XYZ file of C-alpha atoms in Angstrom:
158
model
C -7.175 -5.845 -15.787
C -3.751 -4.294 -16.176
C -3.029 -0.889 -14.745
C -0.845 1.334 -16.883
C 1.165 4.417 -15.979
C -0.878 7.535 -16.756
C -4.194 5.650 -16.697
C -6.928 6.397 -14.141
C -7.216 3.874 -11.315
C -10.784 2.527 -11.018
C -12.404 3.718 -7.796
C -12.478 1.297 -4.902
C -13.969 1.356 -1.428
C -12.584 -0.798 1.367
C -12.839 -1.274 5.133
C -9.895 0.235 6.985
C -8.594 0.688 10.517
C -9.972 3.397 12.772
C -13.495 2.261 11.907
C -13.182 3.982 8.538
C -13.970 3.157 4.953
C -11.473 4.308 2.363
C -12.561 5.357 -1.128
C -10.045 6.334 -3.749
C -12.490 8.911 -5.174
C -12.693 10.638 -1.767
C -8.922 11.240 -1.903
C -8.975 13.089 -5.234
C -6.797 16.175 -5.093
C -4.199 14.323 -3.012
C -1.523 11.897 -4.095
C -1.967 8.405 -2.693
C 0.582 5.709 -1.910
C -1.043 2.285 -1.792
C 1.392 -0.326 -0.548
C 0.564 -4.021 -0.393
C 2.216 -6.295 2.146
C 1.842 -10.055 2.651
C 0.895 -10.310 6.351
C 0.373 -8.030 9.345
C 2.853 -8.324 12.228
C 5.533 -10.216 10.285
C 9.118 -8.880 10.340
C 9.401 -7.485 6.800
C 5.930 -5.950 6.906
C 6.627 -4.389 10.310
C 9.853 -2.836 9.014
C 8.183 -1.557 5.853
C 5.251 -0.040 7.767
C 7.661 1.580 10.223
C 9.627 3.122 7.363
C 6.429 4.681 5.965
C 5.359 5.753 9.496
C 8.661 7.507 10.132
C 8.347 9.489 6.872
C 4.653 10.390 7.206
C 5.289 14.104 7.834
C 7.368 14.260 4.638
C 4.634 12.451 2.681
C 2.058 14.884 4.125
C 4.217 17.827 3.028
C 4.090 16.362 -0.497
C 0.238 16.186 -0.293
C 0.423 12.384 -0.165
C -1.752 9.924 1.792
C -0.314 6.513 2.765
C -2.497 3.383 2.762
C -1.276 -0.101 3.649
C -3.196 -3.116 2.310
C -3.147 -6.822 3.144
C -5.617 -9.697 3.262
C -5.633 -9.676 7.062
C -8.939 -9.140 8.859
C -9.744 -5.760 10.370
C -8.926 -6.903 13.935
C -5.445 -8.082 12.877
C -4.932 -4.773 11.055
C -6.061 -2.749 14.106
C -3.678 -4.713 16.363
C -0.798 -4.281 13.902
C -1.457 -0.544 13.580
C -1.734 -0.037 17.363
C 1.301 -2.142 18.231
C 3.511 -0.365 15.667
C 1.963 3.105 16.236
C 1.282 3.459 12.508
C -0.027 6.952 11.764
C -1.935 5.954 8.622
C -4.812 3.584 7.887
C -4.492 -0.082 6.965
C -7.022 -1.635 4.603
C -8.429 -5.098 5.278
C -8.832 -6.746 1.869
C -10.080 -10.208 2.846
C -12.065 -10.584 -0.391
C -8.950 -9.509 -2.380
C -10.927 -6.882 -4.297
C -8.213 -4.210 -4.021
C -5.456 -6.817 -4.476
C -7.035 -7.985 -7.736
C -7.515 -4.420 -8.956
C -3.760 -3.864 -8.641
C -2.895 -7.434 -9.695
C -0.695 -8.209 -6.689
C -1.852 -11.784 -5.975
C 0.930 -14.018 -7.275
C 1.988 -17.633 -6.991
C 4.635 -17.737 -4.271
C 6.831 -20.460 -2.823
C 7.298 -20.877 0.893
C 9.227 -23.830 2.292
C 8.877 -25.584 -1.048
C 5.087 -25.243 -1.116
C 3.303 -23.065 -3.644
C 0.493 -20.752 -2.571
C -1.209 -17.592 -3.764
C -0.179 -14.548 -1.804
C 0.446 -10.847 -2.004
C 3.553 -9.793 -3.873
C 4.990 -6.844 -1.943
C 4.107 -3.924 -4.235
C 3.604 -0.160 -4.043
C 1.651 2.214 -6.260
C 1.845 6.005 -6.401
C -1.378 7.604 -7.624
C -1.356 11.260 -8.665
C -3.830 13.918 -7.446
C -6.020 13.249 -10.511
C -6.371 9.555 -9.601
C -3.983 8.286 -12.293
C -1.190 5.775 -11.784
C 2.097 7.682 -11.619
C 4.567 4.959 -10.526
C 4.562 1.309 -9.541
C 7.036 -0.900 -7.747
C 6.558 -4.677 -7.812
C 8.504 -7.390 -6.011
C 9.642 -4.758 -3.521
C 12.638 -5.199 -1.249
C 11.902 -3.390 2.024
C 15.285 -1.751 2.654
C 15.271 1.824 1.346
C 11.868 1.391 -0.333
C 9.816 3.942 1.650
C 12.496 6.574 0.999
C 12.414 5.845 -2.743
C 8.610 6.159 -2.777
C 8.832 9.405 -0.777
C 11.278 10.885 -3.301
C 8.953 9.920 -6.177
C 5.972 11.484 -4.335
C 7.949 14.673 -3.698
C 9.041 14.906 -7.341
C 5.473 14.311 -8.550
C 4.128 16.957 -6.153
C 6.798 19.466 -7.228
C 5.988 18.835 -10.904
C 2.236 19.209 -10.268
């Protein structure tokens, strides 16, 4: 399935940190940033999560919820969240249901070996549950700020 800008995102429900379950439908009326990262507690993912953490108040002011997603188990996600003091929930997507919905599982090369993994990607969903923006093959530096500016512009336009 290919997601297109302006199209509704199919609802999903997933296990998240804080002993919670996240449903997209339950967040209707708020904008949602769903960012996918390859692996909890790795350098790039730690930096990216920290950048979102440090801008959370600004995202909140723009009526925007932040959700991080990786294939790590819930315990790894809880440890990552606690260690980095992330102030938003992380989704454990071991069965890749959410990853497949957003089509972020790609063939990657690491040390000359090919494997399937998460392509660092971010999606901004509007308050109606429609895809507003997407970023694929994300470079961490400056990314959270760019997403924040898009969320603020979307909120202002709404």
